[in-house]
Short mmCIF file of N, CA, C and O in Angstrom, two decimals:
data_model
loop_
_atom_site.label_atom_id
_atom_site.label_comp_id
_atom_site.label_asym_id
_atom_site.label_seq_id
_atom_site.Cartn_x
_atom_site.Cartn_y
_atom_site.Cartn_z
N MET A 1 -48.02 -14.38 0.85
CA MET A 1 -46.68 -13.94 0.81
C MET A 1 -45.42 -14.97 0.30
O MET A 1 -45.37 -16.53 1.05
N TRP A 2 -44.05 -14.00 -0.12
CA TRP A 2 -42.62 -15.16 0.09
C TRP A 2 -41.24 -15.09 0.34
O TRP A 2 -41.39 -13.61 0.59
N ILE A 3 -41.14 -15.17 0.83
CA ILE A 3 -39.83 -14.88 1.37
C ILE A 3 -37.87 -15.33 0.56
O ILE A 3 -38.02 -16.56 0.35
N LEU A 4 -37.88 -14.85 -0.60
CA LEU A 4 -36.18 -14.69 -1.72
C LEU A 4 -34.89 -14.33 -0.91
O LEU A 4 -34.99 -14.09 -0.42
N VAL A 5 -34.42 -16.24 -0.80
CA VAL A 5 -33.43 -16.43 0.62
C VAL A 5 -32.80 -16.67 -1.03
O VAL A 5 -32.73 -18.19 -1.13
N GLU A 6 -31.11 -16.26 -0.63
CA GLU A 6 -30.40 -17.35 -1.91
C GLU A 6 -28.77 -17.88 -1.03
O GLU A 6 -28.58 -16.52 0.11
N PHE A 7 -28.73 -18.96 -1.24
CA PHE A 7 -27.41 -19.76 -0.69
C PHE A 7 -26.64 -18.71 -1.77
O PHE A 7 -26.05 -19.49 -2.77
N ASN A 8 -25.57 -18.07 -1.17
CA ASN A 8 -24.24 -17.73 -2.49
C ASN A 8 -22.51 -18.35 -1.55
O ASN A 8 -22.45 -18.33 -0.38
N PRO A 9 -22.25 -19.86 -2.29
CA PRO A 9 -21.17 -20.33 -2.21
C PRO A 9 -19.54 -19.41 -2.43
O PRO A 9 -18.41 -19.75 -2.07
N ASP A 10 -19.86 -18.04 -3.11
CA ASP A 10 -19.15 -17.27 -3.76
C ASP A 10 -19.16 -16.32 -3.02
O ASP A 10 -20.92 -15.66 -2.57
N LEU A 11 -18.36 -14.76 -3.12
CA LEU A 11 -19.34 -13.33 -3.22
C LEU A 11 -18.98 -12.95 -4.92
O LEU A 11 -17.57 -12.38 -4.92
N ALA A 12 -20.06 -12.41 -5.65
CA ALA A 12 -19.39 -12.63 -6.52
C ALA A 12 -20.16 -10.61 -7.03
O ALA A 12 -21.13 -10.40 -6.75
N LEU A 13 -19.22 -9.86 -7.12
CA LEU A 13 -19.25 -8.14 -7.21
C LEU A 13 -19.03 -8.07 -8.21
O LEU A 13 -18.18 -9.15 -9.64
N ARG A 14 -19.46 -6.87 -9.08
CA ARG A 14 -19.93 -6.27 -10.96
C ARG A 14 -18.03 -5.72 -10.27
O ARG A 14 -17.36 -5.28 -9.94
N ASP A 15 -17.71 -5.00 -11.94
CA ASP A 15 -16.58 -4.97 -12.49
C ASP A 15 -17.20 -3.24 -11.57
O ASP A 15 -17.51 -2.36 -12.06
N ILE A 16 -15.72 -2.60 -11.34
CA ILE A 16 -15.46 -1.12 -9.81
C ILE A 16 -16.46 -0.54 -12.41
O ILE A 16 -15.59 1.64 -11.01
N SER A 17 -15.91 -0.52 -13.00
CA SER A 17 -16.62 0.59 -14.12
C SER A 17 -18.43 1.23 -13.96
O SER A 17 -18.14 1.53 -14.78
N TYR A 18 -18.59 -0.09 -12.97
CA TYR A 18 -19.81 0.28 -13.19
C TYR A 18 -20.07 1.58 -12.09
O TYR A 18 -21.58 2.00 -11.50
N PHE A 19 -19.16 0.91 -11.00
CA PHE A 19 -19.50 2.42 -10.19
C PHE A 19 -19.28 3.72 -10.80
O PHE A 19 -19.88 4.41 -10.45
N LYS A 20 -18.16 3.25 -11.15
CA LYS A 20 -17.37 4.45 -12.13
C LYS A 20 -18.71 5.98 -13.21
O LYS A 20 -18.65 6.21 -13.97
N ASN A 21 -19.18 4.62 -13.86
CA ASN A 21 -20.16 5.06 -14.54
C ASN A 21 -21.94 5.18 -13.73
O ASN A 21 -22.68 5.09 -14.33
N TRP A 22 -21.70 5.42 -12.32
CA TRP A 22 -22.82 5.45 -11.52
C TRP A 22 -24.25 4.89 -11.65
O TRP A 22 -25.19 4.78 -11.61
N GLU A 23 -23.78 3.12 -12.29
CA GLU A 23 -24.53 2.23 -12.22
C GLU A 23 -24.57 2.01 -10.93
O GLU A 23 -25.95 0.93 -10.87
N ARG A 24 -23.70 1.27 -10.46
CA ARG A 24 -24.29 0.54 -9.49
C ARG A 24 -23.26 1.32 -7.87
O ARG A 24 -22.10 2.03 -7.78
N LYS A 25 -23.33 0.96 -6.10
CA LYS A 25 -22.91 2.08 -5.65
C LYS A 25 -21.08 1.40 -5.04
O LYS A 25 -21.11 0.42 -5.98
N LYS A 26 -20.09 1.73 -4.71
CA LYS A 26 -18.55 1.31 -4.56
C LYS A 26 -18.71 -0.17 -4.10
O LYS A 26 -18.31 -0.94 -4.26
N GLU A 27 -19.69 0.16 -3.38
CA GLU A 27 -19.52 -1.54 -1.94
C GLU A 27 -19.75 -2.48 -2.90
O GLU A 27 -19.27 -3.68 -2.84
N GLU A 28 -21.40 -2.42 -4.09
CA GLU A 28 -20.94 -3.53 -5.27
C GLU A 28 -20.52 -3.70 -6.05
O GLU A 28 -20.49 -4.55 -6.81
N CYS A 29 -19.22 -3.00 -5.99
CA CYS A 29 -18.07 -3.29 -7.14
C CYS A 29 -16.62 -4.00 -6.78
O CYS A 29 -16.65 -3.74 -4.65
N PHE A 30 -16.23 -4.43 -7.02
CA PHE A 30 -14.90 -5.41 -6.93
C PHE A 30 -13.52 -4.26 -7.24
O PHE A 30 -14.26 -2.82 -7.54
N PRO A 31 -13.52 -4.58 -5.56
CA PRO A 31 -12.24 -3.38 -5.35
C PRO A 31 -11.31 -2.59 -6.81
O PRO A 31 -10.92 -3.51 -7.24
N GLU A 32 -10.83 -1.55 -6.79
CA GLU A 32 -9.78 -0.62 -7.49
C GLU A 32 -8.69 -1.25 -7.62
O GLU A 32 -7.65 -2.51 -7.99
N LYS A 33 -8.27 -1.09 -5.96
CA LYS A 33 -7.13 -2.33 -5.70
C LYS A 33 -7.35 -3.61 -4.98
O LYS A 33 -7.42 -2.97 -3.62
N LEU A 34 -6.76 -4.52 -5.20
CA LEU A 34 -7.25 -5.94 -3.92
C LEU A 34 -5.93 -6.51 -3.16
O LEU A 34 -5.09 -6.53 -4.00
N GLU A 35 -5.52 -5.52 -2.51
CA GLU A 35 -4.40 -6.03 -1.40
C GLU A 35 -5.24 -8.03 0.16
O GLU A 35 -6.24 -7.06 0.36
N SER A 36 -3.82 -8.87 0.31
CA SER A 36 -4.03 -9.50 1.05
C SER A 36 -4.76 -9.11 2.31
O SER A 36 -3.56 -8.18 2.46
N TRP A 37 -5.37 -9.59 3.63
CA TRP A 37 -5.61 -9.27 4.44
C TRP A 37 -6.03 -8.10 4.79
O TRP A 37 -6.42 -7.96 6.29
N LYS A 38 -6.08 -7.59 3.44
CA LYS A 38 -7.60 -6.34 3.49
C LYS A 38 -9.26 -6.20 3.59
O LYS A 38 -9.45 -7.71 3.60
N ILE A 39 -9.77 -5.82 4.48
CA ILE A 39 -10.94 -5.68 4.86
C ILE A 39 -11.55 -4.87 4.61
O ILE A 39 -11.15 -4.41 4.07
N TYR A 40 -12.60 -5.68 4.03
CA TYR A 40 -13.48 -4.16 2.44
C TYR A 40 -14.67 -4.25 2.32
O TYR A 40 -15.03 -5.39 3.67
N ASP A 41 -16.08 -3.72 2.26
CA ASP A 41 -17.12 -3.36 3.02
C ASP A 41 -17.95 -4.24 1.33
O ASP A 41 -17.10 -4.28 -0.29
N PHE A 42 -18.66 -4.94 1.52
CA PHE A 42 -20.01 -5.03 0.44
C PHE A 42 -21.57 -5.40 0.22
O PHE A 42 -21.72 -5.11 2.07
N LEU A 43 -22.03 -4.62 -0.76
CA LEU A 43 -22.98 -4.44 -0.21
C LEU A 43 -23.99 -5.31 -2.06
O LEU A 43 -23.92 -5.79 -2.46
N LYS A 44 -24.73 -6.57 -1.62
CA LYS A 44 -25.18 -7.13 -2.79
C LYS A 44 -27.05 -7.02 -2.70
O LYS A 44 -27.92 -6.95 -1.47
N LYS A 45 -28.07 -6.83 -3.30
CA LYS A 45 -29.67 -6.20 -3.29
C LYS A 45 -30.17 -8.14 -3.10
O LYS A 45 -28.66 -9.08 -2.93
N TRP A 46 -31.25 -8.52 -2.05
CA TRP A 46 -31.64 -9.48 -2.04
C TRP A 46 -31.50 -9.94 -0.61
O TRP A 46 -29.82 -9.51 -0.32
N GLN A 47 -31.60 -10.40 0.01
CA GLN A 47 -31.60 -11.85 1.22
C GLN A 47 -29.98 -12.48 1.24
O GLN A 47 -30.57 -13.82 0.70
N ARG A 48 -28.88 -12.49 1.24
CA ARG A 48 -28.28 -13.33 0.35
C ARG A 48 -27.65 -14.10 1.74
O ARG A 48 -27.31 -13.84 2.94
N ASN A 49 -26.87 -15.53 1.62
CA ASN A 49 -26.27 -16.52 2.97
C ASN A 49 -25.02 -16.81 2.68
O ASN A 49 -25.94 -17.56 1.92
N TYR A 50 -24.39 -16.17 3.32
CA TYR A 50 -22.54 -16.92 2.89
C TYR A 50 -22.79 -17.78 3.79
O TYR A 50 -22.15 -17.68 4.98
N TYR A 51 -21.15 -19.08 3.50
CA TYR A 51 -20.59 -19.68 4.16
C TYR A 51 -20.25 -18.66 5.24
O TYR A 51 -19.28 -18.25 5.46
N LEU A 52 -19.97 -18.85 6.81
CA LEU A 52 -18.76 -17.81 7.13
C LEU A 52 -18.24 -18.60 8.11
O LEU A 52 -18.71 -18.62 9.98
N LEU A 53 -16.94 -19.14 7.97
CA LEU A 53 -16.44 -20.60 8.54
C LEU A 53 -15.63 -19.74 9.04
O LEU A 53 -14.01 -19.53 8.07
N GLU A 54 -14.49 -20.72 10.35
CA GLU A 54 -13.67 -20.20 10.61
C GLU A 54 -11.94 -20.00 9.83
O GLU A 54 -11.19 -19.15 9.36
N ASP A 55 -12.42 -21.98 9.49
CA ASP A 55 -11.14 -22.24 9.20
C ASP A 55 -10.86 -22.06 7.58
O ASP A 55 -10.54 -23.23 6.55
N GLU A 56 -12.34 -22.31 7.09
CA GLU A 56 -11.92 -22.39 5.53
C GLU A 56 -12.60 -20.79 4.31
O GLU A 56 -12.78 -19.19 5.20
N ALA A 57 -12.54 -21.09 2.98
CA ALA A 57 -12.52 -19.80 1.70
C ALA A 57 -13.89 -19.58 1.67
O ALA A 57 -13.74 -21.04 1.10
N ILE A 58 -13.92 -18.55 0.76
CA ILE A 58 -14.56 -18.49 -0.66
C ILE A 58 -14.50 -18.27 -1.68
O ILE A 58 -13.39 -16.93 -1.17
N PRO A 59 -14.38 -18.46 -2.94
CA PRO A 59 -13.88 -17.58 -3.53
C PRO A 59 -14.53 -15.98 -4.06
O PRO A 59 -15.33 -15.86 -4.02
N LEU A 60 -13.65 -15.32 -4.35
CA LEU A 60 -14.17 -13.61 -4.73
C LEU A 60 -14.02 -14.14 -6.29
O LEU A 60 -13.07 -13.87 -6.83
N ILE A 61 -15.30 -13.50 -7.03
CA ILE A 61 -15.14 -13.36 -8.28
C ILE A 61 -15.61 -12.35 -8.30
O ILE A 61 -16.38 -11.52 -8.40
N LYS A 62 -15.84 -11.75 -10.32
CA LYS A 62 -16.71 -11.14 -10.76
C LYS A 62 -17.54 -11.35 -11.94
O LYS A 62 -17.82 -12.88 -11.94
N THR A 63 -18.37 -10.88 -11.92
CA THR A 63 -20.34 -11.00 -12.37
C THR A 63 -20.78 -9.70 -13.11
O THR A 63 -20.34 -8.53 -12.92
N LYS A 64 -21.19 -10.78 -14.67
CA LYS A 64 -21.91 -9.38 -15.47
C LYS A 64 -22.96 -9.42 -15.00
O LYS A 64 -23.82 -9.04 -16.19
N GLY A 65 -23.07 -10.22 -14.24
CA GLY A 65 -24.76 -10.49 -13.47
C GLY A 65 -25.98 -11.58 -15.32
O GLY A 65 -24.26 -12.47 -15.77
N ASN A 66 -26.29 -12.07 -14.40
CA ASN A 66 -27.12 -13.69 -14.99
C ASN A 66 -26.82 -14.14 -15.04
O ASN A 66 -26.33 -15.31 -16.34
N SER A 67 -25.76 -15.35 -13.85
CA SER A 67 -24.81 -15.67 -14.10
C SER A 67 -23.65 -15.49 -15.22
O SER A 67 -22.28 -17.21 -14.37
N ASN A 68 -23.67 -15.20 -14.24
CA ASN A 68 -22.26 -14.59 -15.86
C ASN A 68 -20.17 -14.64 -14.83
O ASN A 68 -20.95 -13.31 -14.25
N LEU A 69 -20.42 -15.16 -14.13
CA LEU A 69 -19.73 -14.84 -13.69
C LEU A 69 -17.88 -15.88 -13.84
O LEU A 69 -17.51 -16.44 -14.52
N SER A 70 -16.91 -15.15 -13.58
CA SER A 70 -15.74 -15.28 -13.25
C SER A 70 -14.76 -16.15 -13.08
O SER A 70 -15.01 -16.93 -11.67
N ARG A 71 -13.64 -16.65 -13.09
CA ARG A 71 -12.49 -17.48 -12.51
C ARG A 71 -12.29 -16.98 -10.95
O ARG A 71 -12.34 -15.47 -11.24
N PRO A 72 -12.41 -17.46 -10.15
CA PRO A 72 -11.72 -16.24 -8.59
C PRO A 72 -10.49 -16.07 -8.72
O PRO A 72 -9.31 -16.02 -9.30
N TYR A 73 -10.68 -15.03 -8.97
CA TYR A 73 -9.55 -13.70 -8.30
C TYR A 73 -8.65 -13.47 -6.09
O TYR A 73 -7.68 -13.03 -6.76
N ALA A 74 -9.25 -14.21 -5.93
CA ALA A 74 -8.63 -14.12 -4.69
C ALA A 74 -9.76 -15.18 -3.48
O ALA A 74 -11.25 -15.30 -3.85
N SER A 75 -9.56 -15.48 -3.27
CA SER A 75 -9.68 -15.68 -1.77
C SER A 75 -10.20 -15.50 -0.28
O SER A 75 -9.25 -14.17 -0.36
N ILE A 76 -11.17 -15.17 0.00
CA ILE A 76 -11.61 -14.55 1.00
C ILE A 76 -12.68 -15.64 2.24
O ILE A 76 -12.64 -16.18 2.12
N ARG A 77 -12.85 -14.26 3.16
CA ARG A 77 -13.75 -15.42 4.22
C ARG A 77 -14.66 -13.68 4.93
O ARG A 77 -14.02 -13.18 4.97
N ILE A 78 -15.33 -14.35 4.42
CA ILE A 78 -17.07 -13.43 4.86
C ILE A 78 -17.06 -13.32 6.91
O ILE A 78 -17.02 -14.22 6.84
N LEU A 79 -16.63 -12.04 6.58
CA LEU A 79 -16.46 -11.88 8.04
C LEU A 79 -17.91 -10.90 8.71
O LEU A 79 -18.56 -11.54 10.16
N GLU A 80 -18.36 -10.73 8.32
CA GLU A 80 -20.28 -10.01 9.15
C GLU A 80 -20.78 -9.97 7.46
O GLU A 80 -20.48 -9.59 6.59
N ALA A 81 -22.32 -10.53 7.93
CA ALA A 81 -23.45 -9.96 6.69
C ALA A 81 -24.47 -9.82 7.24
O ALA A 81 -24.97 -10.17 8.57
N THR A 82 -25.25 -8.64 6.84
CA THR A 82 -26.77 -8.40 7.78
C THR A 82 -27.53 -7.89 7.02
O THR A 82 -27.46 -7.01 5.66
N HIS A 83 -29.00 -7.83 6.92
CA HIS A 83 -29.76 -8.18 5.57
C HIS A 83 -30.90 -7.17 7.03
O HIS A 83 -30.65 -6.67 8.00
N PHE A 84 -31.23 -5.88 5.81
CA PHE A 84 -31.99 -4.05 5.57
C PHE A 84 -33.21 -4.28 4.78
O PHE A 84 -32.47 -4.70 2.97
N ASN A 85 -33.55 -3.57 5.10
CA ASN A 85 -34.91 -2.98 3.77
C ASN A 85 -34.20 -1.51 3.09
O ASN A 85 -33.88 -0.35 4.17
N ILE A 86 -33.88 -0.96 2.42
CA ILE A 86 -34.51 0.14 1.56
C ILE A 86 -35.30 -0.15 0.79
O ILE A 86 -35.47 -0.95 -0.06
N ASN A 87 -36.66 0.76 1.05
CA ASN A 87 -37.68 1.23 0.56
C ASN A 87 -38.43 -0.04 -0.19
O ASN A 87 -38.41 -0.18 -1.17
N TRP A 88 -38.82 -0.92 1.15
CA TRP A 88 -39.38 -2.06 0.51
C TRP A 88 -38.45 -3.36 -0.25
O TRP A 88 -39.51 -3.26 -0.19
N GLU A 89 -36.71 -2.82 0.06
CA GLU A 89 -36.34 -4.12 -0.83
C GLU A 89 -35.11 -4.84 0.28
O GLU A 89 -34.61 -3.26 0.73
N ILE A 90 -35.16 -5.55 -0.36
CA ILE A 90 -34.23 -6.53 1.44
C ILE A 90 -32.57 -6.38 0.65
O ILE A 90 -32.43 -6.06 -1.07
N TRP A 91 -31.62 -6.08 1.24
CA TRP A 91 -30.49 -5.59 0.23
C TRP A 91 -28.99 -6.32 1.60
O TRP A 91 -29.71 -6.54 2.47
N THR A 92 -28.57 -7.11 1.25
CA THR A 92 -27.82 -7.83 2.08
C THR A 92 -26.51 -6.36 2.20
O THR A 92 -25.47 -6.89 0.67
N ARG A 93 -25.66 -6.81 3.81
CA ARG A 93 -24.42 -5.44 3.31
C ARG A 93 -23.53 -6.28 4.58
O ARG A 93 -23.82 -7.07 5.42
N GLY A 94 -22.45 -6.33 4.41
CA GLY A 94 -21.01 -6.71 4.83
C GLY A 94 -19.91 -6.75 5.05
O GLY A 94 -19.61 -5.68 4.39
N LYS A 95 -19.05 -7.29 5.73
CA LYS A 95 -17.45 -7.14 5.73
C LYS A 95 -16.39 -8.70 5.00
O LYS A 95 -17.60 -9.25 4.91
N TYR A 96 -15.88 -8.53 4.56
CA TYR A 96 -15.16 -9.37 3.96
C TYR A 96 -12.88 -9.19 3.82
O TYR A 96 -12.64 -7.95 3.96
N LYS A 97 -12.24 -10.78 4.55
CA LYS A 97 -11.11 -10.03 4.71
C LYS A 97 -10.42 -11.45 3.19
O LYS A 97 -10.97 -12.44 2.99
N VAL A 98 -9.55 -10.20 2.32
CA VAL A 98 -9.35 -11.26 1.72
C VAL A 98 -7.92 -12.42 2.28
O VAL A 98 -7.22 -11.54 2.57
N LEU A 99 -7.78 -13.72 1.11
CA LEU A 99 -6.77 -14.98 2.00
C LEU A 99 -5.04 -14.08 1.28
O LEU A 99 -4.34 -14.59 1.77
N ASP A 100 -6.24 -14.01 0.15
CA ASP A 100 -4.97 -15.19 -0.82
C ASP A 100 -4.89 -14.31 -2.19
O ASP A 100 -6.50 -14.30 -2.56
N ILE A 101 -4.63 -13.58 -3.22
CA ILE A 101 -4.84 -13.57 -4.03
C ILE A 101 -4.60 -13.95 -5.54
O ILE A 101 -3.91 -14.43 -5.51
N TYR A 102 -4.99 -14.10 -6.88
CA TYR A 102 -4.89 -15.31 -7.00
C TYR A 102 -3.85 -14.78 -8.82
O TYR A 102 -5.64 -13.47 -9.02
N ASP A 103 -3.57 -15.31 -9.88
CA ASP A 103 -3.56 -14.43 -11.04
C ASP A 103 -4.79 -15.52 -12.17
O ASP A 103 -4.85 -16.22 -12.06
N ILE A 104 -5.52 -14.69 -12.72
CA ILE A 104 -7.10 -15.24 -13.76
C ILE A 104 -5.83 -15.56 -13.89
O ILE A 104 -7.40 -16.50 -14.75
N ASN A 105 -5.49 -15.96 -14.67
CA ASN A 105 -4.73 -15.89 -16.49
C ASN A 105 -4.18 -17.67 -16.00
O ASN A 105 -4.26 -17.89 -16.92
N ASN A 106 -4.00 -18.12 -14.53
CA ASN A 106 -3.28 -18.96 -14.93
C ASN A 106 -4.39 -19.93 -13.97
O ASN A 106 -4.83 -20.52 -13.30
N PRO A 107 -3.91 -21.28 -15.24
CA PRO A 107 -4.63 -22.55 -14.95
C PRO A 107 -4.93 -23.28 -13.50
O PRO A 107 -5.22 -23.64 -13.48
N GLN A 108 -4.11 -22.92 -12.53
CA GLN A 108 -4.06 -23.88 -11.57
C GLN A 108 -5.50 -23.23 -10.28
O GLN A 108 -6.36 -22.51 -10.54
N ILE A 109 -5.80 -24.55 -10.50
CA ILE A 109 -7.77 -24.84 -9.34
C ILE A 109 -6.87 -24.70 -7.50
O ILE A 109 -6.38 -25.01 -7.40
N HIS A 110 -7.12 -23.11 -7.55
CA HIS A 110 -7.60 -22.80 -6.21
C HIS A 110 -9.18 -23.33 -5.71
O HIS A 110 -8.90 -23.86 -4.08
N PHE A 111 -10.25 -24.01 -6.32
CA PHE A 111 -11.49 -24.11 -5.72
C PHE A 111 -12.02 -25.41 -6.27
O PHE A 111 -12.06 -25.97 -7.06
N GLU A 112 -12.29 -25.83 -6.02
CA GLU A 112 -12.82 -28.01 -6.32
C GLU A 112 -14.15 -27.54 -5.60
O GLU A 112 -13.93 -27.95 -4.65
N TRP A 113 -15.37 -27.66 -5.62
CA TRP A 113 -16.82 -27.74 -5.68
C TRP A 113 -17.42 -26.17 -4.54
O TRP A 113 -17.37 -27.23 -4.10
N PHE A 114 -15.82 -26.22 -4.67
CA PHE A 114 -16.54 -24.73 -3.38
C PHE A 114 -16.38 -25.14 -2.81
O PHE A 114 -15.82 -24.23 -1.73
N LEU A 115 -15.10 -25.70 -2.53
CA LEU A 115 -14.07 -25.85 -1.14
C LEU A 115 -12.45 -25.65 -1.78
O LEU A 115 -12.11 -25.60 -2.81
N TRP A 116 -12.28 -24.85 -0.91
CA TRP A 116 -10.83 -24.13 -0.85
C TRP A 116 -9.93 -25.23 -1.25
O TRP A 116 -9.56 -26.09 -0.15
N VAL A 117 -8.92 -24.69 -2.17
CA VAL A 117 -7.92 -25.94 -2.54
C VAL A 117 -7.27 -25.01 -1.13
O VAL A 117 -5.79 -24.22 -2.35
N LYS A 118 -5.73 -25.45 -0.03
CA LYS A 118 -4.77 -24.58 0.07
C LYS A 118 -3.91 -24.79 0.15
O LYS A 118 -3.22 -26.31 -0.62
N LYS A 119 -3.47 -24.22 0.27
CA LYS A 119 -1.54 -24.44 -0.62
C LYS A 119 -0.88 -25.12 0.50
O LYS A 119 -0.45 -25.21 1.46
#
């Protein structure tokens, strides 16, 4: 018997087009409108462990799968994460709060080796 656990220093979600094309659930995708200080739900397949730090943030990024990741769109704080079972598959769901939103085309660095560069 084995346990598959992934430690994630970021939250990587799919583009909203995956939801609109019925390929993913809405919580697995990037919000259509990202707003500072708003709380959003997320859903990820497999057992994921996230940093639950009170005074730090992690990057919110987009993924196309297979470790194809974007630059950070925002800094967020994971508020809660719960593991659960659906049809013998483990999933992680939770909530995150958006702290700051970035212009992805701006070359300014917001995270340095997954440490938040505070303003």
